[in-house]
Coordinates of C-alpha atoms and ligand atoms in Angstrom, one line a residue:
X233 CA 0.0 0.0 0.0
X234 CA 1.2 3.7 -0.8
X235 CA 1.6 5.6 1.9
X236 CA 3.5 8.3 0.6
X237 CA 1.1 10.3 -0.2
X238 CA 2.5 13.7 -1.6
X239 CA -0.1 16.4 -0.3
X240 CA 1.5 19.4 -1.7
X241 CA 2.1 17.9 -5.0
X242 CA -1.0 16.2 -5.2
X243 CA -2.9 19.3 -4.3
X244 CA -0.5 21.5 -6.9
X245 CA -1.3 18.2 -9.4
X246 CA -4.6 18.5 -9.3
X247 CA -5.5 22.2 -9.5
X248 CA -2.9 21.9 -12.2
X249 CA -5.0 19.4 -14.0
X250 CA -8.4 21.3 -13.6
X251 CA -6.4 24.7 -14.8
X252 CA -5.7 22.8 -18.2
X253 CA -9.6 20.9 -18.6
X254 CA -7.8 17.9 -20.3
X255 CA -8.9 15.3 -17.3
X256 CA -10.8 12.6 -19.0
X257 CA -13.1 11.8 -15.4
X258 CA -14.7 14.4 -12.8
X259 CA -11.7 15.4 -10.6
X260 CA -12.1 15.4 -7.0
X261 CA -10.1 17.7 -4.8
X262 CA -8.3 16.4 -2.1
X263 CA -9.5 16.9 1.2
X264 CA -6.2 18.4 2.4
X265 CA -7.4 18.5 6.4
X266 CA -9.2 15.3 6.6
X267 CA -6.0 13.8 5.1
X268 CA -3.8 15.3 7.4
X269 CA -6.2 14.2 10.3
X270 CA -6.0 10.9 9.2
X271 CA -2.5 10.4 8.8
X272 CA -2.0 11.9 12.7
X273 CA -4.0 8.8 13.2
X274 CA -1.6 6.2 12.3
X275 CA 0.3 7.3 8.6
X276 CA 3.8 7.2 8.5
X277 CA 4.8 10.7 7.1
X278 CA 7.8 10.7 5.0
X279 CA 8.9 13.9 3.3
X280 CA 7.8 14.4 -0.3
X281 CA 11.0 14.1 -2.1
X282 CA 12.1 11.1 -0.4
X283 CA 9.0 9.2 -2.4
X284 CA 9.5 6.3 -4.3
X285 CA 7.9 7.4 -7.0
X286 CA 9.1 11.3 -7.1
X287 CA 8.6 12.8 -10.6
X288 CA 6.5 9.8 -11.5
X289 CA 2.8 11.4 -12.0
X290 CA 0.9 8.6 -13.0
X291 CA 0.3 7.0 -9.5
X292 CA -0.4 10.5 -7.9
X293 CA -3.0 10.5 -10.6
X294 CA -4.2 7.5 -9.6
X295 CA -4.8 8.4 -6.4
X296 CA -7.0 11.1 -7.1
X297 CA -9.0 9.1 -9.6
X298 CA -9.5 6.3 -7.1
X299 CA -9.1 7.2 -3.8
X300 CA -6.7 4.5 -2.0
X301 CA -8.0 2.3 0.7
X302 CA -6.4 4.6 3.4
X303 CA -8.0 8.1 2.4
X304 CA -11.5 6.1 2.7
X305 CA -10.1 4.7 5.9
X306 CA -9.4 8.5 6.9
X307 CA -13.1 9.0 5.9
X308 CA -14.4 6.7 8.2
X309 CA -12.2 7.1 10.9
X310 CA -13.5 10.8 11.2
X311 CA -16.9 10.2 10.4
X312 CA -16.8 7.5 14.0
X313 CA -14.8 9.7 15.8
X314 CA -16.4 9.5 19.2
X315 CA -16.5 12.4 21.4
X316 CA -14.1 11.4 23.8
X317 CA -11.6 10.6 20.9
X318 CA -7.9 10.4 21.7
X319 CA -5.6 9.8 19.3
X320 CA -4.4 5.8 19.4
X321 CA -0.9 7.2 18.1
X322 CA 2.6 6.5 19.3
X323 CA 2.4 9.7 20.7
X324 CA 1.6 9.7 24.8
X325 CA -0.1 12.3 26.8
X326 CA 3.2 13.2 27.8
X327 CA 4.7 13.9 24.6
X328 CA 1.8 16.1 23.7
X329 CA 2.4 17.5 27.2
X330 CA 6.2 18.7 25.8
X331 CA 5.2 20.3 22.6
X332 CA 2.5 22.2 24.2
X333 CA 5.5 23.3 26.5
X334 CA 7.9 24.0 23.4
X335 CA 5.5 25.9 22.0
X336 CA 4.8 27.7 24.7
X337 CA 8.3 28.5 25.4
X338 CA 8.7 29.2 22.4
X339 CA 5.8 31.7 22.2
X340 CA 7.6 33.4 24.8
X341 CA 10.6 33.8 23.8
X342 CA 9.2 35.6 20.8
X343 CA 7.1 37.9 22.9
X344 CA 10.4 38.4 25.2
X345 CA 12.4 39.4 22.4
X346 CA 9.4 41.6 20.7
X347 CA 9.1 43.3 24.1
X348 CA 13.0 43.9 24.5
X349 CA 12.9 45.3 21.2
X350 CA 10.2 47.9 21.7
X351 CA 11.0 48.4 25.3
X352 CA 14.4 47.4 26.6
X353 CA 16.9 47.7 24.2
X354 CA 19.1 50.7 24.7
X355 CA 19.3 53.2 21.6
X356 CA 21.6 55.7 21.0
X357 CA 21.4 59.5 19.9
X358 CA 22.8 62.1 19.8
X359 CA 22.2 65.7 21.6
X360 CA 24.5 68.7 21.1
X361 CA 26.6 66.5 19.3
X362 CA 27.1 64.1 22.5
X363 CA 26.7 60.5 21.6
X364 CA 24.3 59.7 24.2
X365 CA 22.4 55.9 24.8
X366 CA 19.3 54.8 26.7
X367 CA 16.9 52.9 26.9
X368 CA 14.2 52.8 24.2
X369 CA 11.2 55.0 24.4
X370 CA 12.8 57.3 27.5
X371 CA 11.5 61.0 27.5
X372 CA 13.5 63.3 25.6
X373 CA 12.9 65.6 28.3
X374 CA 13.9 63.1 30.8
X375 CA 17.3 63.0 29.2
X376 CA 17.8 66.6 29.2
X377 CA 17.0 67.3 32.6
X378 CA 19.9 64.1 33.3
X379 CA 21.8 66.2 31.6
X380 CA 21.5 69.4 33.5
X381 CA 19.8 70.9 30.2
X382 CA 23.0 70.7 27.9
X383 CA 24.2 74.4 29.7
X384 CA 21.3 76.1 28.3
X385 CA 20.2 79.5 29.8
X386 CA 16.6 79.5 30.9
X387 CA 14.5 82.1 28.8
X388 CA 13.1 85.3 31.2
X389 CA 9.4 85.6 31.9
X390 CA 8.0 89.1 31.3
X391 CA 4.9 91.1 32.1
X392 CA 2.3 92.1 29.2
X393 CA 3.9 95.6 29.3
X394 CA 7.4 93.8 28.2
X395 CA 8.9 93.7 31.9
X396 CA 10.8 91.5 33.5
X397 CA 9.2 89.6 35.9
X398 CA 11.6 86.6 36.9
X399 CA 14.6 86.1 34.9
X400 CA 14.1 82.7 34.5
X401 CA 10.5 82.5 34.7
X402 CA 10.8 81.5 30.5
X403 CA 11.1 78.5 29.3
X404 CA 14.0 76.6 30.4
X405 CA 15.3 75.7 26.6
X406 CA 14.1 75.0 23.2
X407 CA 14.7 71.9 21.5
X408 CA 15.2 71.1 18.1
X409 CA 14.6 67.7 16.3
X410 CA 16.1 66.1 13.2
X411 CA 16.4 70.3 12.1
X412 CA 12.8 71.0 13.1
X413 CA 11.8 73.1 15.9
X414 CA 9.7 71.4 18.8
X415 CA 7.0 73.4 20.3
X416 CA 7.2 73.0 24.2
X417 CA 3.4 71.4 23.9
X418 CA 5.0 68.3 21.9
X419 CA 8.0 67.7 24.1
X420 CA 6.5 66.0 27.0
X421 CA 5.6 63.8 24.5
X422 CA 9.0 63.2 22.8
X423 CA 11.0 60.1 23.5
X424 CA 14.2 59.2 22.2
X425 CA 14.1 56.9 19.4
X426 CA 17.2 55.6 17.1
X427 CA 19.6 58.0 15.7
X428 CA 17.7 60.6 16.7
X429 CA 19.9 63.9 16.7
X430 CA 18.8 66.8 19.1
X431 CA 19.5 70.3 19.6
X432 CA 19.2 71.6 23.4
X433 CA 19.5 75.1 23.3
X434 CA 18.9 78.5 25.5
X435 CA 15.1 79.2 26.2
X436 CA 12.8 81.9 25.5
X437 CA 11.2 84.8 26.8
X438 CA 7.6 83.9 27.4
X439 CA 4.9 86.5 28.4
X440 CA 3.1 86.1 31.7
X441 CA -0.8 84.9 31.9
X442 CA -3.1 87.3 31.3
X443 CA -6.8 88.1 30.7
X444 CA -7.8 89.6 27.2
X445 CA -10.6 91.6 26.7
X446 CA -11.9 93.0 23.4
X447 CA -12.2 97.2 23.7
X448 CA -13.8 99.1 21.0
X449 CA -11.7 102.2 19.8
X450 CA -13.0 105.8 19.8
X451 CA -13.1 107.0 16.0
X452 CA -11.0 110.1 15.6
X453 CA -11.9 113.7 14.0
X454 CA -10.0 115.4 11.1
X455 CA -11.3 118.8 9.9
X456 CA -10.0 120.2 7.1
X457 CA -10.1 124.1 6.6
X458 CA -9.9 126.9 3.2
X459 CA -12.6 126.1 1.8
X460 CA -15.9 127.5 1.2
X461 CA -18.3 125.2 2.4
X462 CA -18.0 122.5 5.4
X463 CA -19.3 119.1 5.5
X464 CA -18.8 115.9 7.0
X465 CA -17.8 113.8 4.1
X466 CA -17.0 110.5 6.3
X467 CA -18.3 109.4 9.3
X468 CA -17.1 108.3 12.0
X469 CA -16.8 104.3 13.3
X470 CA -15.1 102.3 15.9
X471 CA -12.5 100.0 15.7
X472 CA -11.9 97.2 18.0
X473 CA -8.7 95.7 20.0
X474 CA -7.6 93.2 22.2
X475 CA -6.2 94.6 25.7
X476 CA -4.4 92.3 27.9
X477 CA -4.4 92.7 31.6
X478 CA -1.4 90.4 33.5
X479 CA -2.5 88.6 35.9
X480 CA 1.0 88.7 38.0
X481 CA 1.5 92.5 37.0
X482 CA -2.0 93.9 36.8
X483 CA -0.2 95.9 33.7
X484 CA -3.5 96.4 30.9
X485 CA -1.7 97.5 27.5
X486 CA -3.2 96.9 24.2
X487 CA -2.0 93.8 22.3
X488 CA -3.7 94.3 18.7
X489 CA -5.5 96.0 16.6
X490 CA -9.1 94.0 15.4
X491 CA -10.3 96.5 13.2
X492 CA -9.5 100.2 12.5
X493 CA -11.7 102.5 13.6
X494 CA -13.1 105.0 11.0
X495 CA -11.6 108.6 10.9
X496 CA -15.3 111.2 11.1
X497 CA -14.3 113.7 8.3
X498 CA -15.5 117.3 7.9
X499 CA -13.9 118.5 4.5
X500 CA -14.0 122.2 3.6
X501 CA -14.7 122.7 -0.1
X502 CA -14.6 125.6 -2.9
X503 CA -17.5 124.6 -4.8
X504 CA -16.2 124.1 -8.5
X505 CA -19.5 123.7 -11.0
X506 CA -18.2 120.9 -13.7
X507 CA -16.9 122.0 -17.1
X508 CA -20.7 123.2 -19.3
X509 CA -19.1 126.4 -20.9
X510 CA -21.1 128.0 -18.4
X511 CA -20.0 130.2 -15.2
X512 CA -21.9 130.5 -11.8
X513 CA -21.9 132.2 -8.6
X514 CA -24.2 132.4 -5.9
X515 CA -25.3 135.6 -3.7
X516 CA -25.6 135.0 -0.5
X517 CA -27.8 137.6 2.5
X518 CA -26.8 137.4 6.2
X519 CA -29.0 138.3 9.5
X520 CA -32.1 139.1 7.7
X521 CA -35.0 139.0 7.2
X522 CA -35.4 143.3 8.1
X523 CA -36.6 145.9 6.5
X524 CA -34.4 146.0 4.0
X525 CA -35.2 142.3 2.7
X526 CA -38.2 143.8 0.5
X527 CA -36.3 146.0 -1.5
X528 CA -33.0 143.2 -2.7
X529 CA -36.1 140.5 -3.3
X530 CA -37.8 143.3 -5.7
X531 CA -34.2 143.4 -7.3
X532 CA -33.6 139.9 -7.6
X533 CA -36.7 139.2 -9.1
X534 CA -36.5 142.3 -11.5
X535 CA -33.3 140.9 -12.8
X536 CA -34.7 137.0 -12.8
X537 CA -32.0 135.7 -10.1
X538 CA -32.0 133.5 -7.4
X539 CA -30.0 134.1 -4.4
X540 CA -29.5 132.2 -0.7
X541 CA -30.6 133.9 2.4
X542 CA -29.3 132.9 6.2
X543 CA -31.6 134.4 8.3
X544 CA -31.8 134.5 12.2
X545 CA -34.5 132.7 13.9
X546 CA -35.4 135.8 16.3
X547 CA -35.4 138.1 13.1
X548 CA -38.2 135.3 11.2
X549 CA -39.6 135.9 14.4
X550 CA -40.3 139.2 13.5
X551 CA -40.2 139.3 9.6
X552 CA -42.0 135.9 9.0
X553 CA -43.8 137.4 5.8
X554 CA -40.7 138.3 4.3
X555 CA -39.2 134.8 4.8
X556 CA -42.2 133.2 3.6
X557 CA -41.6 135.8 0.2
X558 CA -37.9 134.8 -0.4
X559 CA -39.1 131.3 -0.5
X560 CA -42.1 131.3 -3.0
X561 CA -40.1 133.7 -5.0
X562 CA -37.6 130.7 -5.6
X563 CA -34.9 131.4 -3.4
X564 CA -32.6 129.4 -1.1
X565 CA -33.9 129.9 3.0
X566 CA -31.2 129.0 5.1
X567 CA -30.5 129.7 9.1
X568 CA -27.7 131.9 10.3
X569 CA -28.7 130.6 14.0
X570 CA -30.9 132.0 16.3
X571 CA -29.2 135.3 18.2
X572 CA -26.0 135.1 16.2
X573 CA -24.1 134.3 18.9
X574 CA -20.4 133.0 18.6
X575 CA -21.0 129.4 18.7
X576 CA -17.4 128.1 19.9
X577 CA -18.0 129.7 23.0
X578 CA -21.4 127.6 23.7
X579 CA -21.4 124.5 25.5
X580 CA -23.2 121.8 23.6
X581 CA -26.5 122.0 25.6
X582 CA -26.7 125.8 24.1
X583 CA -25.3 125.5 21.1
X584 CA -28.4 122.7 20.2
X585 CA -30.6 125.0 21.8
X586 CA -30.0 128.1 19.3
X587 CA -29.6 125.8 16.4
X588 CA -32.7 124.0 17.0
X589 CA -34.5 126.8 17.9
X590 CA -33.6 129.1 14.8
X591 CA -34.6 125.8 12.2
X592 CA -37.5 125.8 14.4
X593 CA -38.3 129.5 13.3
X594 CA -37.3 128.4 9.8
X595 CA -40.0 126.1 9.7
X596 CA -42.5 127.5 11.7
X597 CA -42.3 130.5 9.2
X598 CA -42.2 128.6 6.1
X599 CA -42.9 124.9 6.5
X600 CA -38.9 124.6 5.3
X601 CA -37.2 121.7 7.1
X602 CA -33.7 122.5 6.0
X603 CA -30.4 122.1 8.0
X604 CA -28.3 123.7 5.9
X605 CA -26.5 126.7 8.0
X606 CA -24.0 129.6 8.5
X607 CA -22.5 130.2 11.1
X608 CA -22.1 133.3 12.5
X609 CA -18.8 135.7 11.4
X610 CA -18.5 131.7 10.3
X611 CA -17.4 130.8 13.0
X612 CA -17.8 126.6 13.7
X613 CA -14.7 124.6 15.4
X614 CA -14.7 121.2 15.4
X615 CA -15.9 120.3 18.5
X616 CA -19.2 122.5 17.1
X617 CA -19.5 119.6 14.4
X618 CA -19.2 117.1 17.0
X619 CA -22.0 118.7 19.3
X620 CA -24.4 119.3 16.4
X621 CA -23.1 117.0 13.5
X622 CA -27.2 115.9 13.7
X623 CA -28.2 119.7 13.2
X624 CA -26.3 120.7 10.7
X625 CA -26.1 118.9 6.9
X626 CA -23.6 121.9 5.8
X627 CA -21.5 125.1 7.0
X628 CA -21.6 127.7 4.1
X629 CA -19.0 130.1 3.9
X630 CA -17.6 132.3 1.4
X631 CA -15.3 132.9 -1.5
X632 CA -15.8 136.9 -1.6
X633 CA -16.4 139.6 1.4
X634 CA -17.9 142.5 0.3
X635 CA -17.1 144.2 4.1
X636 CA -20.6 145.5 3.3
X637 CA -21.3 145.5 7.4
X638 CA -18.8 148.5 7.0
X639 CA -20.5 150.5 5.0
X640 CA -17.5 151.1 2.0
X641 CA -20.4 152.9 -0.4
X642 CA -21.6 150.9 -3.1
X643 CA -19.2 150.9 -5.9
X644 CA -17.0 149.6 -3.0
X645 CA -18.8 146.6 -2.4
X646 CA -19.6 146.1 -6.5
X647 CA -15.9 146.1 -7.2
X648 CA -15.2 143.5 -4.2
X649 CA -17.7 141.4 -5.8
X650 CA -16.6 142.1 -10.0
X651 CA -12.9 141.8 -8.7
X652 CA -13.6 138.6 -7.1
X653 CA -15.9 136.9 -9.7
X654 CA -15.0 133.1 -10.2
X655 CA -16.9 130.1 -11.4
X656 CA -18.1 128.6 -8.6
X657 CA -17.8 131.5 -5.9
X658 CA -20.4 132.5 -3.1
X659 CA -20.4 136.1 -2.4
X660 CA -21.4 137.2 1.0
X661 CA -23.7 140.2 1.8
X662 CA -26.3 141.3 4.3
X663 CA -29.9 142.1 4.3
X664 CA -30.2 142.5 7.8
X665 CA -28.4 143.3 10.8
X666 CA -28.0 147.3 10.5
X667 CA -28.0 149.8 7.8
X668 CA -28.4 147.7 4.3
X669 CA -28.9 150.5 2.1
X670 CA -25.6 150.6 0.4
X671 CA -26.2 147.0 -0.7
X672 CA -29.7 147.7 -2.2
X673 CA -27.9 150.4 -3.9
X674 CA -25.0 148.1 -5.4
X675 CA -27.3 145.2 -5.9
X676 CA -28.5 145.6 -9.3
X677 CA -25.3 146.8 -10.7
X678 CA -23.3 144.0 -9.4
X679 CA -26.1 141.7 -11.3
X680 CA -25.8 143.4 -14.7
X681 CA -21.8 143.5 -14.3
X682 CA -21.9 139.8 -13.2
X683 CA -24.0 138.6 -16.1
X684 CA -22.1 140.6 -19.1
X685 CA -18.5 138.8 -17.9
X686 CA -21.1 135.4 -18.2
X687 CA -22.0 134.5 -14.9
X688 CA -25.3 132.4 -14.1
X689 CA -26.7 133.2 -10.5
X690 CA -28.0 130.2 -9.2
X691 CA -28.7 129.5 -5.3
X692 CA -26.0 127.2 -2.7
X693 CA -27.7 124.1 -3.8
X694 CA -27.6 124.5 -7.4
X695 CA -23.9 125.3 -6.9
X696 CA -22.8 122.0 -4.7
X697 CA -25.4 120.7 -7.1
X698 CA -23.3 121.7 -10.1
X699 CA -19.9 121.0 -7.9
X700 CA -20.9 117.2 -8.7
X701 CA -18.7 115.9 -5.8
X702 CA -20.9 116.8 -3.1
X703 CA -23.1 113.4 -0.8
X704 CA -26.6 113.5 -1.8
X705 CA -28.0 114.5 1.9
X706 CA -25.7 117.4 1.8
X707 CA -27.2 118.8 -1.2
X708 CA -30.4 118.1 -0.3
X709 CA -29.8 120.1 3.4
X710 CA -30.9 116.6 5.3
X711 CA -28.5 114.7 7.3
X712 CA -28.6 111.0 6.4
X713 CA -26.5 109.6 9.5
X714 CA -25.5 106.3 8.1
X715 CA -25.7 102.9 10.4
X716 CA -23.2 102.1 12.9
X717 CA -22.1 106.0 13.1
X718 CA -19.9 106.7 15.9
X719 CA -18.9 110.2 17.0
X720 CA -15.7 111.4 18.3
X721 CA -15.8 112.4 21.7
X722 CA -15.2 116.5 21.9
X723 CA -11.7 117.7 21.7
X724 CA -11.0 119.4 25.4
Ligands
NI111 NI1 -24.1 137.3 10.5

């Protein structure tokens, strides 16, 4: 009987055969397991190549074609197996007893030398150049303090303000790795590992703990000054930053900047119409309405101009027809306050009194809601924006002074206003306040004279109007505050 049975070569035989289709009979694959099961029973195992018939396919064939006796014996064997089964081998308990312990030594071993690898082997490294070794796995950090810190100079701790609180309060060094710098989170971490080449050097400054708090900043005020007419042309809005307060030093400085805060601007503006081939200027009456406001409207409408008048709220008081007149006859109504008082002087509480009250007057008069304003002898600082910026949409000034208050004559004040004729200029005058005769008198010339060298007389508005550079709200004598608006604090 063959005994030798070849399992590897029978198995590589016969998936060979199948591979190729060229069998003449079903194959049937070797039960590998069962075989081995069986021959643990009682088959003498000899290795393959010491076979008889080595090389010699035909009786391997032949055993998968017709199973042999002893693979049906294995068969049966296992399909009788009782449950108490024990092999009825050569092989006592005791022998089985001392593989299992082999094995198990052997299992062992291999964990022992896995474990000596990953845990108790000593490695070596290098720090500062040293040629160091230790075991496997040991904290970086651990070696370093061992070695007193390699010599390096602790780092100095400081306040938020940048003073020096302890002068080794830093950190005690930094480390670098393999050229790459080790934050001081990841170094607890860090153990030594094969090769590895360190750096130990001094430490650094660190800053002291401290509470931060988010602070808005106060938007500042520019105000620009020569020209003719004052507006606000960007408002104001806060920044924000971060303030630290130390919690050893109680220092609070400011650490950063969030967000800029928005400069409020108040530009001051020659009005300039754009390029039309055409010319304009604007005349312009202070501290009416009086008696004398009659007699410059009948002018004015004679000659077909418009003009602007600031009036004082006490005089409206008074002359409320004649304010009512300058308006239906298509002029500009302005206010020039309410007592002409010099407004820097006022504290904010007084200064919204007289402006409220004179566009009170205004309206009260005429039904105008305007806020567009002179100030008296134009006089307006900046912290008179910042107390009224909600008041007052504009600050109309002047390009020419006729000095008409001093009563020059007329041709005086004609020639202050011929000589000064420019595209774009506002000439100032008065139809109130004392004595306006003289400028009755020179009114109609300086019209004629001002219209033969080509000048259109057109109101404030129609000048910033034509000046095309001007905000909307401006024009239109309304205050549009936009959203988020922030005003500077007054300038002490
Ligand atoms: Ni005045």
């Amino acid at each position: 009987m063959d005994k030798n049975i070849k399992i590897g070569k029978a198995s590589k035989l016969h998936f060979g055969k199948g591979m190729l289709g060229s069998g003449p009979h079903p194959h049937k694959r070797l039960d590998t397991s069962k075989l081995s099961q069986g021959l643990s029973g009682g088959a003498h195992m000899r290795p393959a190549d010491e076979a008889p018939n080595t090389g010699a396919q035909a009786p391997i064939a032949h055993t998968q074609h017709a199973p042999s006796p002893s693979i049906a014996g294995v068969k049966r064997v296992v399909a009788s197996r009782p449950k108490n089964y024990m092999p009825e081998s050569g092989m006592s308990q005791g022998a089985t007893r001392v593989v299992a312990i082999i094995a198990f030594v052997a299992m062992a071993v291999i964990i022992g030398v896995f474990c000596w690898w990953m845990f108790w082997r000593d490695v070596t490294f290098t720090i500062n150049e040293q040629q160091l070794s230790a075991r496997v796995g040991t904290p970086l950090a651990d070696i370093i303090k061992e070695h007193d810190n390699f010599g390096a100079k602790p780092g100095r701790l400081l306040s938020v303000g940048g003073t020096v609180l302890d002068e080794a309060g830093g950190s005690l060094y930094t480390v670098n790795v393999g050229k790459e710098d080790m934050p001081a989170s990841k170094l607890g971490s860090l153990k030594i590992a094969d090769n590895m080449k360190a750096t130990v050097a001094n430490g650094i400054d660190t800053t002291e703990e401290h509470d931060e708090e988010e602070v808005l900043i106060p938007p500042a005020v520019e105000m620009q000054r020569g020209g003719a007419v004052q507006f606000v042309s960007q408002w104001g809005k806060s920044g924000k930053k971060l303030v630290w307060t130390g919690k050893t030093s109680g220092e609070k400085v400011d650490h950063e900047t969030v967000e800029d805060p928005q400069t409020m601007v108040i530009s001051s503006k020659n009005l300039i119409p754009a390029e039309d081939g055409k010319k304009y200027m604007a005349l312009t009456f202070d501290d009416g309405p009086s008696k004398f406001t009659p007699a410059i409207l009948d002018i004015l409408k004679e000659k077909g101009v418009k003009a602007t008048f600031f009036e004082l709220g006490t005089n409206i008081t008074t002359y409320a027809k004649y304010s009512k007149r300058v308006l239906d006859e298509g002029h500009q109504l302005a206010s020039h306050s309410n007592v002409h008082a010099y407004l820097p002087k006022l504290d904010k509480t007084a200064m919204r009194e007289d402006l409220t009250a004179a566009f009170t007057a205004l309206k009260e008069a005429t039904g105008l809601e305007t806020q567009m304003f002179r100030a008296p002898y134009g006089a307006f600082d900046t912290n008179s924006w910042l107390k009224t910026y909600d008041l007052v949409s504009s600050n109309v000034l002047w390009n020419i002074d006729t000095l008409d208050w001093k009563r020059p004559g007329a041709a005086a004040i004609t020639r202050a206003v011929v000589n000064g004729a420019q595209n774009g200029a506002i000439v100032l005058m008065h139809d109130g306040g004392g004595d306006r005769s003289q400028d009755v008198e020179a009114l109609p010339g300086i019209i004629d004279q001002l219209k033969a060298a080509g000048y259109e007389l057109v109101t404030v508005e129609e000048l910033m109007k034509l000046d095309k550079s001007l905000p909307e709200d401006v024009i239109a004598s309304k205050i549009k505050l936009p959203a988020g608006v922030v005003i500077p604090e007054d300038i002490p």
